[in-house]
PDB file of C-alpha atoms in Angstrom:
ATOM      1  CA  UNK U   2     -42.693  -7.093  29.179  1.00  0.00           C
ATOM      2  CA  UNK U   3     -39.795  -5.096  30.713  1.00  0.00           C
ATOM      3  CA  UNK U   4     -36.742  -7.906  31.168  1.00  0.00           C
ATOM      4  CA  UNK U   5     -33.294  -6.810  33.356  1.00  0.00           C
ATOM      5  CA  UNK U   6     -30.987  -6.626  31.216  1.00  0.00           C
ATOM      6  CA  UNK U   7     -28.625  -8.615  33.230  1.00  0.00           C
ATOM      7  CA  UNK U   8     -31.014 -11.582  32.050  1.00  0.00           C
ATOM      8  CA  UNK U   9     -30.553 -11.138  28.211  1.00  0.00           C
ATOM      9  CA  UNK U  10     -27.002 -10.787  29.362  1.00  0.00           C
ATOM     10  CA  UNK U  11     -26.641 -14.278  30.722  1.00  0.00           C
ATOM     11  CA  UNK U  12     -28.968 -15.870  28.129  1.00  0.00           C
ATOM     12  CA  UNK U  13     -26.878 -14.001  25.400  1.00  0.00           C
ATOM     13  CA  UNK U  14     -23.627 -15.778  26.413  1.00  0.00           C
ATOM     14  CA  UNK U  15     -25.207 -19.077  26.939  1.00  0.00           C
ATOM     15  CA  UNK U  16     -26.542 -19.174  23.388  1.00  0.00           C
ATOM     16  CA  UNK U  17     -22.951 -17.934  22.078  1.00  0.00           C
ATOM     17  CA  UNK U  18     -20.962 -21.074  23.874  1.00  0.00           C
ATOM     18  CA  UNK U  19     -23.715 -23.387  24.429  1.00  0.00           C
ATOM     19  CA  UNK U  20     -21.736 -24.690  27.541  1.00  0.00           C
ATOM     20  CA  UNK U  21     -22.925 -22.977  31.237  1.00  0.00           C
ATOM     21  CA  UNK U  22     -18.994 -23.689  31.997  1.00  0.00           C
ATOM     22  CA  UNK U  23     -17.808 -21.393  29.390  1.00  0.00           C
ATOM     23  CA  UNK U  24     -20.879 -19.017  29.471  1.00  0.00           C
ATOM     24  CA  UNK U  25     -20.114 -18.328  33.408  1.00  0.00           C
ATOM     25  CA  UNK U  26     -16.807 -17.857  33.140  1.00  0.00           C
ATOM     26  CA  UNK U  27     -17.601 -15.509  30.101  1.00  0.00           C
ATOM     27  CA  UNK U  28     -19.392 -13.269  32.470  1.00  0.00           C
ATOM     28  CA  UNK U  29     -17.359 -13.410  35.823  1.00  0.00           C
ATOM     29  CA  UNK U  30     -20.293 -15.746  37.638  1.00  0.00           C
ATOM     30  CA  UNK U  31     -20.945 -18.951  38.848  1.00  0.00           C
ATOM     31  CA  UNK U  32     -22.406 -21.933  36.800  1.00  0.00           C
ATOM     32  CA  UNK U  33     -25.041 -22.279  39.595  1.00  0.00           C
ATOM     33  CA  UNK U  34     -26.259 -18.368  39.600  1.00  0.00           C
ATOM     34  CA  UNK U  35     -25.974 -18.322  36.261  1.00  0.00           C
ATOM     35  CA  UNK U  36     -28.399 -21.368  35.539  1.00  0.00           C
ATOM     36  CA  UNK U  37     -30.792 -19.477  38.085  1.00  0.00           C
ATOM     37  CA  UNK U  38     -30.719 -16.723  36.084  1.00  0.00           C
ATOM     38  CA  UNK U  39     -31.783 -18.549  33.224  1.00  0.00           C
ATOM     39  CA  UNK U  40     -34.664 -20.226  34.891  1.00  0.00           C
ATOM     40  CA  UNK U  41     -35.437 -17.064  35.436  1.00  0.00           C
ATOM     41  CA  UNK U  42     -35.835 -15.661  32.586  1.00  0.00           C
ATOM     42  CA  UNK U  43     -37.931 -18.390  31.398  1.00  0.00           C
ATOM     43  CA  UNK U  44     -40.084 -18.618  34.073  1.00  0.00           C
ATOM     44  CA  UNK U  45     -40.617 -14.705  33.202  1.00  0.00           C
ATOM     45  CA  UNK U  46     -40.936 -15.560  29.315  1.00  0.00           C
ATOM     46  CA  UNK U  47     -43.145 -18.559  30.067  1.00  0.00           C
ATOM     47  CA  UNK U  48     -40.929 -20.345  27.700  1.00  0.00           C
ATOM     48  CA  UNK U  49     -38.149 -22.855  27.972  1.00  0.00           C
ATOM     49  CA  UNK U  50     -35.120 -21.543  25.738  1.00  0.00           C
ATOM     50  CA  UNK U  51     -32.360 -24.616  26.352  1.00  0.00           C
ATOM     51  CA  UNK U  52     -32.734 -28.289  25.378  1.00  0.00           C
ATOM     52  CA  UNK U  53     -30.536 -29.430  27.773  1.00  0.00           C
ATOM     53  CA  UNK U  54     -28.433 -33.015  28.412  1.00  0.00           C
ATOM     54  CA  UNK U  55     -25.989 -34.851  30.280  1.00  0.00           C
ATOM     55  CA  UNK U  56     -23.880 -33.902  27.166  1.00  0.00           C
ATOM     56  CA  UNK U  57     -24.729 -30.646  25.105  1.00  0.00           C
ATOM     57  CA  UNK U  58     -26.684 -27.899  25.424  1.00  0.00           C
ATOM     58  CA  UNK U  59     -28.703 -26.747  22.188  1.00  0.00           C
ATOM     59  CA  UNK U  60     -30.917 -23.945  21.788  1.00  0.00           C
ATOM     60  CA  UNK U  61     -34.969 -24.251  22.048  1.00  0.00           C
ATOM     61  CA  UNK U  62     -37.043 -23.391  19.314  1.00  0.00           C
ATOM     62  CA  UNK U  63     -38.236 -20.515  21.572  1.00  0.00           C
ATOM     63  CA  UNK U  64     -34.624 -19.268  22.069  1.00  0.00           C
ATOM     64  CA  UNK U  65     -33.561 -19.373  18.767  1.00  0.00           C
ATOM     65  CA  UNK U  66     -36.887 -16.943  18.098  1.00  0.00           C
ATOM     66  CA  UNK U  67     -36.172 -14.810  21.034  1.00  0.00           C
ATOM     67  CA  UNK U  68     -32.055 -14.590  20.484  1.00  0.00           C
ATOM     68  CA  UNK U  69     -32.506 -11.592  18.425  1.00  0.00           C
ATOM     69  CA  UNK U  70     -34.445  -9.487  20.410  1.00  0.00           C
ATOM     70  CA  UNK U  71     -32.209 -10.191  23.395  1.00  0.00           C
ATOM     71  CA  UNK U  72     -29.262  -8.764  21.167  1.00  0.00           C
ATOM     72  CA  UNK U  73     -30.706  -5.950  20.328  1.00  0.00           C
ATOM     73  CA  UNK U  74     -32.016  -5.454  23.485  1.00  0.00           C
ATOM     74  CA  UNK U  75     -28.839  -5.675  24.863  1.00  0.00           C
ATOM     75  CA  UNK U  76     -27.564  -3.101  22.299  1.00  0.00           C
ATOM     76  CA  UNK U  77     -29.922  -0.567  23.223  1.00  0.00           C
ATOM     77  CA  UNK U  78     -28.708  -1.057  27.149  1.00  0.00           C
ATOM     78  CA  UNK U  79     -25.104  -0.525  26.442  1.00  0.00           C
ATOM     79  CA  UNK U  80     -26.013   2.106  24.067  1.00  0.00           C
ATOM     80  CA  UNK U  81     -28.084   3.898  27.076  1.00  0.00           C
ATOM     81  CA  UNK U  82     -25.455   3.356  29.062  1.00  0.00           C
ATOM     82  CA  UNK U  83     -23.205   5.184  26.848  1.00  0.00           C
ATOM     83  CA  UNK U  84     -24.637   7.928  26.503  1.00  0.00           C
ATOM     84  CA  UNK U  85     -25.442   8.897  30.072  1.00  0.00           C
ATOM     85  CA  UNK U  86     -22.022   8.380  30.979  1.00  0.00           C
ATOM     86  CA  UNK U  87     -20.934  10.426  27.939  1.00  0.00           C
ATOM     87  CA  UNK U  88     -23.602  12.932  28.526  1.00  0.00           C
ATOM     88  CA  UNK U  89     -21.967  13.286  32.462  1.00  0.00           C
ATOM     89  CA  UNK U  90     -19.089  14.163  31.244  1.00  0.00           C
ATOM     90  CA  UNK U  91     -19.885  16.500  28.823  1.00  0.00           C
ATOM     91  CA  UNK U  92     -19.413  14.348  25.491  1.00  0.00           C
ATOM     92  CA  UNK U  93     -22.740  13.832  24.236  1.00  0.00           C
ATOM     93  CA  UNK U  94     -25.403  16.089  22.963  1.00  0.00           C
ATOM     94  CA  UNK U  95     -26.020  18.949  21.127  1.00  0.00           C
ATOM     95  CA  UNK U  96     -24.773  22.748  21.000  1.00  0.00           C
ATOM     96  CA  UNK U  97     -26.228  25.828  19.573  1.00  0.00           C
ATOM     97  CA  UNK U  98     -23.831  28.183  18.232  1.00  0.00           C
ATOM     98  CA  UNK U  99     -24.150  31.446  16.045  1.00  0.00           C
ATOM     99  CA  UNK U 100     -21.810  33.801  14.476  1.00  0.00           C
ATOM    100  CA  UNK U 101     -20.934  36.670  12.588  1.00  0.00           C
ATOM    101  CA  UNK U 102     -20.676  35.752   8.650  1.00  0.00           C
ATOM    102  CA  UNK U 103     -17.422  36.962   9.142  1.00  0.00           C
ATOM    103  CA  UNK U 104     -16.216  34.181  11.984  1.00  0.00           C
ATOM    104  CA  UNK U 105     -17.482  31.473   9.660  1.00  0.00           C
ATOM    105  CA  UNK U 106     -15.265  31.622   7.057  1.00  0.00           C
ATOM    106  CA  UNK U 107     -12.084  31.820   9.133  1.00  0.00           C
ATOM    107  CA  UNK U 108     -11.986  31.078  12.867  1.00  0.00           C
ATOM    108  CA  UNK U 109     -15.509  28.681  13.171  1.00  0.00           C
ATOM    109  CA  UNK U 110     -14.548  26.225  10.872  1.00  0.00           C
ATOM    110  CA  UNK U 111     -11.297  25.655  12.489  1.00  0.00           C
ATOM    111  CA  UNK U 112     -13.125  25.498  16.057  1.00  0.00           C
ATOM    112  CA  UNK U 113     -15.621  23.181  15.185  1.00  0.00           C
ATOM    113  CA  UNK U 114     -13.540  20.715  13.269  1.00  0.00           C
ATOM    114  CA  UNK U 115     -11.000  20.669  16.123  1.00  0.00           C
ATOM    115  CA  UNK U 116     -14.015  19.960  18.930  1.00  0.00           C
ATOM    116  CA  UNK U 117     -15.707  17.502  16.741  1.00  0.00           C
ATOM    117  CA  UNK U 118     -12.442  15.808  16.725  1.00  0.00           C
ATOM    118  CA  UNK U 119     -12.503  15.169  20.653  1.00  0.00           C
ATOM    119  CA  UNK U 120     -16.493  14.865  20.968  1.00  0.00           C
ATOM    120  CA  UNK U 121     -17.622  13.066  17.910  1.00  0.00           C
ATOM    121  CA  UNK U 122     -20.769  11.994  19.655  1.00  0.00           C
ATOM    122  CA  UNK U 123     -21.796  15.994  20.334  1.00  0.00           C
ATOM    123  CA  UNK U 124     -23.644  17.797  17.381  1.00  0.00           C
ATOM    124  CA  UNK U 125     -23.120  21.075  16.654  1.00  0.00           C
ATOM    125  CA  UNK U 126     -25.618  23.236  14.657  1.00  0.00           C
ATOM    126  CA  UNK U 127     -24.161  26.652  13.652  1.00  0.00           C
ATOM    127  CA  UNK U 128     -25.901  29.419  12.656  1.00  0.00           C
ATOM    128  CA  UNK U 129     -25.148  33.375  11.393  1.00  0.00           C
ATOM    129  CA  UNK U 130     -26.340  36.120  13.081  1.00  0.00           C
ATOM    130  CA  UNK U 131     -24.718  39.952  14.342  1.00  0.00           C
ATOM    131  CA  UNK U 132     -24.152  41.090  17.517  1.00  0.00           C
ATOM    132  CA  UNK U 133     -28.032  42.485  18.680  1.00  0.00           C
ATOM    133  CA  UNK U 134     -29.485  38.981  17.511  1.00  0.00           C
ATOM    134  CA  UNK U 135     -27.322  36.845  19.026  1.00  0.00           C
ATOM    135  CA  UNK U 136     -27.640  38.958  22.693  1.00  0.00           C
ATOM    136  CA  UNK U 137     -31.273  38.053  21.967  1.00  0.00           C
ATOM    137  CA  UNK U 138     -30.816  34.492  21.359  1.00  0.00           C
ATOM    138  CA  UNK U 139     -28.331  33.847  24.120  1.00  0.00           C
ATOM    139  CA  UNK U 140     -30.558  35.413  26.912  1.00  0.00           C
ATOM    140  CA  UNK U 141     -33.541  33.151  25.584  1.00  0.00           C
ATOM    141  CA  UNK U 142     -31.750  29.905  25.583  1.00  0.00           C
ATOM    142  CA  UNK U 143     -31.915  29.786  21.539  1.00  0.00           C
ATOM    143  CA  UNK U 144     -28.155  29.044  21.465  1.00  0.00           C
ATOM    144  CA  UNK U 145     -25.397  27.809  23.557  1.00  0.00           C
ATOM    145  CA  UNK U 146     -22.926  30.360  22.520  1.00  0.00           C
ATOM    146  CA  UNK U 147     -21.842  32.939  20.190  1.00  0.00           C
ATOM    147  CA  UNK U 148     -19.108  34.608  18.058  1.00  0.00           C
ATOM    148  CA  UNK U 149     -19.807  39.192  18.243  1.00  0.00           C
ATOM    149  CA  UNK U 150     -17.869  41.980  17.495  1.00  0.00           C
ATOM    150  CA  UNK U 151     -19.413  44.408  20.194  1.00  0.00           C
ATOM    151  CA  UNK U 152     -21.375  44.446  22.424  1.00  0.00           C
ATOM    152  CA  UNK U 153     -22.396  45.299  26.158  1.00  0.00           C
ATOM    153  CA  UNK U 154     -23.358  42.229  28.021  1.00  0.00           C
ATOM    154  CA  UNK U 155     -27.014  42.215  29.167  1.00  0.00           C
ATOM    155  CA  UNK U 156     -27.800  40.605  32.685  1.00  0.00           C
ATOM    156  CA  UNK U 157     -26.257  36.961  32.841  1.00  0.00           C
ATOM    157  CA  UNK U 158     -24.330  36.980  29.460  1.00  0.00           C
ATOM    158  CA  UNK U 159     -20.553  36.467  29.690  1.00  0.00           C
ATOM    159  CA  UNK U 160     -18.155  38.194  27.419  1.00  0.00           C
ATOM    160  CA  UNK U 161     -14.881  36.943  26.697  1.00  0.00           C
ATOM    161  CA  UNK U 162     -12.087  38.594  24.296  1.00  0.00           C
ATOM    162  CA  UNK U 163     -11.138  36.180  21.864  1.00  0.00           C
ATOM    163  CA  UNK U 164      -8.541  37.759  19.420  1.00  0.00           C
ATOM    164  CA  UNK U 165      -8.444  41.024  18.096  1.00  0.00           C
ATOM    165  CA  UNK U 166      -7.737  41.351  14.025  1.00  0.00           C
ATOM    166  CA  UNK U 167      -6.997  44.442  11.832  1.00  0.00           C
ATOM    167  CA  UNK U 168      -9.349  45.985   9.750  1.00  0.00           C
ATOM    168  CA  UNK U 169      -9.425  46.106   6.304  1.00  0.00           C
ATOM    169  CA  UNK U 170     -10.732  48.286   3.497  1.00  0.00           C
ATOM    170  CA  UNK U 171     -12.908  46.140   0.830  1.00  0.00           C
ATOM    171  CA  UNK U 172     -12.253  48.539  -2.404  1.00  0.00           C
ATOM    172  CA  UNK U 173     -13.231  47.631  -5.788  1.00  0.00           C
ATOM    173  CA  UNK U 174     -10.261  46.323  -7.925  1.00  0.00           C
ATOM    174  CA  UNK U 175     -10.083  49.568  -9.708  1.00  0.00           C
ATOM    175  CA  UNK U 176     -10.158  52.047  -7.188  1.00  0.00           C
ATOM    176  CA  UNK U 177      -7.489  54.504  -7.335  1.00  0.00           C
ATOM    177  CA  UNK U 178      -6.317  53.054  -3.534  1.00  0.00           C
ATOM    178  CA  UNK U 179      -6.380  49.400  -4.299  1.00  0.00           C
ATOM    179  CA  UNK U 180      -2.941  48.683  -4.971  1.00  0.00           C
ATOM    180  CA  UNK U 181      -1.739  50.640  -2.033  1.00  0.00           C
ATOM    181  CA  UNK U 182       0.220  48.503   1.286  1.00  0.00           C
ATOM    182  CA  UNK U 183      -2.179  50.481   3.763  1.00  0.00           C
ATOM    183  CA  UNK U 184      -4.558  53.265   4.043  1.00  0.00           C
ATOM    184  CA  UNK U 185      -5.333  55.784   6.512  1.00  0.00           C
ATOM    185  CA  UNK U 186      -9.386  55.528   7.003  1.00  0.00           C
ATOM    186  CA  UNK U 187      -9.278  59.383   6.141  1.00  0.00           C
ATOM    187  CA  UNK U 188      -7.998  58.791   2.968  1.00  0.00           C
ATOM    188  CA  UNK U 189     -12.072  57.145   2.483  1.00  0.00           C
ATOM    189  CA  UNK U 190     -13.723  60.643   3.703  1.00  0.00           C
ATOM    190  CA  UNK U 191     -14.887  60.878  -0.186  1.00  0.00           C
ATOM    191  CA  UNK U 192     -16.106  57.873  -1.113  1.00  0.00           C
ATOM    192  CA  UNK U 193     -19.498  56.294  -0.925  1.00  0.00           C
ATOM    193  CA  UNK U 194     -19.826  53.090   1.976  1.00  0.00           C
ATOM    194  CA  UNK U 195     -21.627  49.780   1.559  1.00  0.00           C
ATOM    195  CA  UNK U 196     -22.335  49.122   5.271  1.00  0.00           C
ATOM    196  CA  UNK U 197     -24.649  47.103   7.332  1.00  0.00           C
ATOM    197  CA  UNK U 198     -27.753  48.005   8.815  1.00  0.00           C
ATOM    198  CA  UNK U 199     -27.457  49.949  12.429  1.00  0.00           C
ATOM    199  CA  UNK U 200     -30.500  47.254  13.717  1.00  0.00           C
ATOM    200  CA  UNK U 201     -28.038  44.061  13.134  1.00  0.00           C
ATOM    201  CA  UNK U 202     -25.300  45.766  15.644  1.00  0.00           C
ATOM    202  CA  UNK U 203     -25.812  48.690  17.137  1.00  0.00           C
ATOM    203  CA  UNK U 204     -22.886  49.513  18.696  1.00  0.00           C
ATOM    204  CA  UNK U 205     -20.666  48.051  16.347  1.00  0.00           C
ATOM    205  CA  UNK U 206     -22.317  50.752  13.547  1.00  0.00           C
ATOM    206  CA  UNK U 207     -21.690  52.824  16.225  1.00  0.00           C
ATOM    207  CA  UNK U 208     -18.643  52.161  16.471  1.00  0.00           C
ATOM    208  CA  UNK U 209     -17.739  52.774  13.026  1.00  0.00           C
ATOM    209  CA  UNK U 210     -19.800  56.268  12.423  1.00  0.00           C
ATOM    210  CA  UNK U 211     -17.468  57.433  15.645  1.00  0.00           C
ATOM    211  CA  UNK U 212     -14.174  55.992  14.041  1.00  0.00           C
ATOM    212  CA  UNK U 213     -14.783  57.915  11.135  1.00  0.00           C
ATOM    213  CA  UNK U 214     -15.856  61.057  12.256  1.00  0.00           C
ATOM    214  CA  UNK U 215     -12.553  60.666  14.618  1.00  0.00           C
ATOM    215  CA  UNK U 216     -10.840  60.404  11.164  1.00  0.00           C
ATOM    216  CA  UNK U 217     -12.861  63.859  10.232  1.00  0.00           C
ATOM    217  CA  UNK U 218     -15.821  62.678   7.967  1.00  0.00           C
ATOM    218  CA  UNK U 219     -19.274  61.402   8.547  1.00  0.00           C
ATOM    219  CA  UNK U 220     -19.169  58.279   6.022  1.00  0.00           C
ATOM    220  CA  UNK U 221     -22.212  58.518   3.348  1.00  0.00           C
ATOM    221  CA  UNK U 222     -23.821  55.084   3.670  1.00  0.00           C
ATOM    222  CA  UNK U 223     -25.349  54.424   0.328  1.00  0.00           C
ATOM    223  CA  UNK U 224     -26.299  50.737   0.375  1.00  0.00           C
ATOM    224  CA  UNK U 225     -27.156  48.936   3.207  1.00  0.00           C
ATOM    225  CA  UNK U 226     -25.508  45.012   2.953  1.00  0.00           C
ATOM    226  CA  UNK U 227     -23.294  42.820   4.792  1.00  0.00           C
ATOM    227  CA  UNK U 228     -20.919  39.759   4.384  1.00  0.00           C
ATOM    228  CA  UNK U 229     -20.376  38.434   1.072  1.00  0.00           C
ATOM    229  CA  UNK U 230     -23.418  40.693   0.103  1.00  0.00           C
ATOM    230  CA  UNK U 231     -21.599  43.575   0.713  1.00  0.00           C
ATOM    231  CA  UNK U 232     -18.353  42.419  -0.834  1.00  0.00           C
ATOM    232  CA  UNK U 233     -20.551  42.047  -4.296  1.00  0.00           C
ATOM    233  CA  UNK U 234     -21.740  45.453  -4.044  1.00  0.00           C
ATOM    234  CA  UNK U 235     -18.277  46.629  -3.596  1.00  0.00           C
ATOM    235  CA  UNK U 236     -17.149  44.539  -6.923  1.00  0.00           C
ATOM    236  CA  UNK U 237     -19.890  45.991  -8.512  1.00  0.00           C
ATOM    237  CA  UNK U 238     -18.431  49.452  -8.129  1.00  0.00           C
ATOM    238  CA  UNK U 239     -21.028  50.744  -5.708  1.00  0.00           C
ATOM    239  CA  UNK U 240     -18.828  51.884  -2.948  1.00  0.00           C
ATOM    240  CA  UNK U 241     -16.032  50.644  -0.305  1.00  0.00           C
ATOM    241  CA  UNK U 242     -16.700  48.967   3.092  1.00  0.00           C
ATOM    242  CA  UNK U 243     -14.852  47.848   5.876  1.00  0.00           C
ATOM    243  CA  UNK U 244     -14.520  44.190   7.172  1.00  0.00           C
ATOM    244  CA  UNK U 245     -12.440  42.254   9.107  1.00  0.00           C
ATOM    245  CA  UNK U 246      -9.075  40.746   8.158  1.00  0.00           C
ATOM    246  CA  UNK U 247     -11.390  37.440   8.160  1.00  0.00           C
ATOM    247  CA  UNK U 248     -12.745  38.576   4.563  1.00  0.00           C
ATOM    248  CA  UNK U 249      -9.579  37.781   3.115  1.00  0.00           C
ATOM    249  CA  UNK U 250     -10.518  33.864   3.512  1.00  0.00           C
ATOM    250  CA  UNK U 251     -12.955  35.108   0.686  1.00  0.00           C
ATOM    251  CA  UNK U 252     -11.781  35.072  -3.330  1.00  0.00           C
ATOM    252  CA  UNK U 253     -13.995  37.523  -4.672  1.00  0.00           C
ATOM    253  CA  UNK U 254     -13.431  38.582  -8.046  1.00  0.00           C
ATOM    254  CA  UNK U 255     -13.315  42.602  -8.425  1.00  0.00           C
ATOM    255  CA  UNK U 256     -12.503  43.503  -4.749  1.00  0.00           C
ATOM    256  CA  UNK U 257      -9.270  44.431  -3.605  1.00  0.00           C
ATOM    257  CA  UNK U 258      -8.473  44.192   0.336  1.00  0.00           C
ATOM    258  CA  UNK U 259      -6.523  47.502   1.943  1.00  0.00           C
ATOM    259  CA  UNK U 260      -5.206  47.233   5.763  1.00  0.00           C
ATOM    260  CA  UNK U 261      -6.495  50.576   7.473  1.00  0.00           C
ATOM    261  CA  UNK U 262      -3.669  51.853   9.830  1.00  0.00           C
ATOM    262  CA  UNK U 263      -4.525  52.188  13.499  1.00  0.00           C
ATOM    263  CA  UNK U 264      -7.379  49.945  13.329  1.00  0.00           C
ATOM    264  CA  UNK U 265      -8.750  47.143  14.468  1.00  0.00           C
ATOM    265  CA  UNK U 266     -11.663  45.110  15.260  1.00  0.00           C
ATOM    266  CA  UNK U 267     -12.588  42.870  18.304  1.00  0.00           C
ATOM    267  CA  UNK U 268     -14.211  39.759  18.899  1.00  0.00           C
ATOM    268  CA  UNK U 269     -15.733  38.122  21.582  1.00  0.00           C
ATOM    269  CA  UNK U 270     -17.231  34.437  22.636  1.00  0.00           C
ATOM    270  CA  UNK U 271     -20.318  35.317  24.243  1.00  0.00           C
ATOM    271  CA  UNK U 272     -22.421  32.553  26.456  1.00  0.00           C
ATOM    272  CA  UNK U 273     -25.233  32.792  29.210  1.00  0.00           C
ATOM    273  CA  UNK U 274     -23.400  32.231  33.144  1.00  0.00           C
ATOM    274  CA  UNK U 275     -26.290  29.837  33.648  1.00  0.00           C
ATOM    275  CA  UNK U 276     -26.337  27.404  30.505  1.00  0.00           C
ATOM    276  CA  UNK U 277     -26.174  23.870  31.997  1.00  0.00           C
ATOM    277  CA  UNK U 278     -25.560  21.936  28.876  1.00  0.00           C
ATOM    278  CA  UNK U 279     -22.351  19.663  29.662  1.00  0.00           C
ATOM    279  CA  UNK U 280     -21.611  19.759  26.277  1.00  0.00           C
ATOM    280  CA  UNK U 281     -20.146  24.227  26.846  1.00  0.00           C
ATOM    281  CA  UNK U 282     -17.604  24.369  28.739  1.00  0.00           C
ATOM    282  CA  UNK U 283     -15.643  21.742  26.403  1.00  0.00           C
ATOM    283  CA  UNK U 284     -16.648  24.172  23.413  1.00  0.00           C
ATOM    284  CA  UNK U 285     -15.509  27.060  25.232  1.00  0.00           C
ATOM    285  CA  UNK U 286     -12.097  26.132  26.075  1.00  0.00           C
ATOM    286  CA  UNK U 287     -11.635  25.069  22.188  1.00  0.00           C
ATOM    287  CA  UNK U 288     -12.410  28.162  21.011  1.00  0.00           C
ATOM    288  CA  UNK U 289      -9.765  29.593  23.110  1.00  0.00           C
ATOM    289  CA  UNK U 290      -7.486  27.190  21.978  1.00  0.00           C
ATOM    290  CA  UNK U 291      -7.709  27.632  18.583  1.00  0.00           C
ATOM    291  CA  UNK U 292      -8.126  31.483  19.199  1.00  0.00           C
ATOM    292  CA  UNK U 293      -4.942  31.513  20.466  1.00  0.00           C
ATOM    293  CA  UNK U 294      -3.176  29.800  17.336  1.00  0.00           C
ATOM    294  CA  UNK U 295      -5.439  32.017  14.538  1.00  0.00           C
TER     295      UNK U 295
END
């Protein structure tokens, strides 16, 4: 049977001091409302849980069965209460975030541990995805929010500039420009490309067949990889690629990184204008925090 919680409350303390005195002043109440409350209870429980005397007070079998229960019952209350309160104000929950492979070897990480810090009681579940995908997911209500390089917002996403970073050249240790400071992108026209597939980003791949032809070649994509994939490939002497200055947070033996002059790449928090999950906004403004310092 359902019991207020106000009555384990009261029966709690009683047990605890074994004096109504001390019990009621315990909980901010008089001896006589708390002694109805009691009656109460046991009137509800059918049971009598004090053996009570001009001189002590002593727990009934009954209560000492019952005691238990009421303290976990009591746990669970406060716990509820908790939670809704924490949930109101945006500390409790769960969030759904996605990102390029790129973002979560650098930035994420840093975002994550620093909102984790101030809402320990909110999980976060990360995932990696490009661009396209994560447009997909966010209009869907599959995530909360996510990390892109480029895109153009569909209907009801919001897109936010986070930081912009420099692009880099991914060259195989060898390559006759690995040791150099820079690079101009021309200075690639020759040389076979490891790239991702045009269906993870389409703009983005876009983006980069335009760069390059503004540079004066059409790149030859030979192999189609991305992220750490596509760094191996490049170790493995099948061609250059370009990445974002995030790559460097990756020791790959066999791949050299080259800044490419006059380039660079941007990235954006992307979220859906209607997402009611407390838990956002609170994410959101840490990631601009932390963009800010990176």
């Amino acid at each position: 049977m359902d019991v207020d919680a106000r009555l384990w409350r009261s029966f709690a303390a009683v047990a605890d001091e074994l004096h109504y005195g001390r019990a009621a002043e315990r909980l901010h109440i008089t001896q006589p409302a708390l002694s109805r409350q009691i009656r109460d209870l046991e009137r509800i429980l059918g049971v009598r849980l004090f053996d009570r005397t001009s001189r002590r007070v002593v727990l009934s079998p009954a209560g000492q069965a019952v005691l238990g229960h009421a303290r976990r019952a009591l746990t669970e209350s406060d716990r509820a209460v908790r939670l809704a309160r924490l949930a109101a104000e945006g500390d409790w929950g769960e969030l759904a975030i996605s990102a390029l492979p790129a973002v979560t070897l650098a930035l994420l990480p840093a975002i994550i541990r620093s909102y984790r810090d101030a809402h320990p009681a909110i999980e976060v579940r990360i995932s990696e995805s490009f661009d396209d995908e994560q447009l997909a997911a966010l209009t869907v209500g599959r995530i909360d929010a996510g990390f892109l390089r480029a895109a153009a917002a569909p209907p009801g996403i919001q897109l936010e500039t986070l930081l912009t970073e420099p692009v880099l050249a991914g060259l195989p240790a060898d390559h006759r420009l690995a040791r150099r400071a820079r690079i101009d992108l021309s200075e690639l026209a020759d040389e076979p490309f490891v790239f991702f597939p045009r269906h993870r980003s389409v703009l983005a791949y876009d983006e980069f067949i335009a760069s390059c032809r503004g540079a004066g070649f059409s790149p030859a994509v030979v192999q189609e990889a991305s992220g750490i994939s596509a760094l191996g490939l490049v170790a493995a002497g099948l061609g250059v690629t370009i990445v974002a200055a995030s790559y460097q947070a990756v020791s790959l033996e066999g791949v050299r990184f080259v800044p490419v002059v006059g380039h660079e790449l941007t990235l954006q928090l992307a979220w859906a204008a209607d997402n009611a999950n407390t838990a956002l906004p609170g994410f959101l403004e840490t990631a601009r925090q932390i963009a800010v310092k990176a």
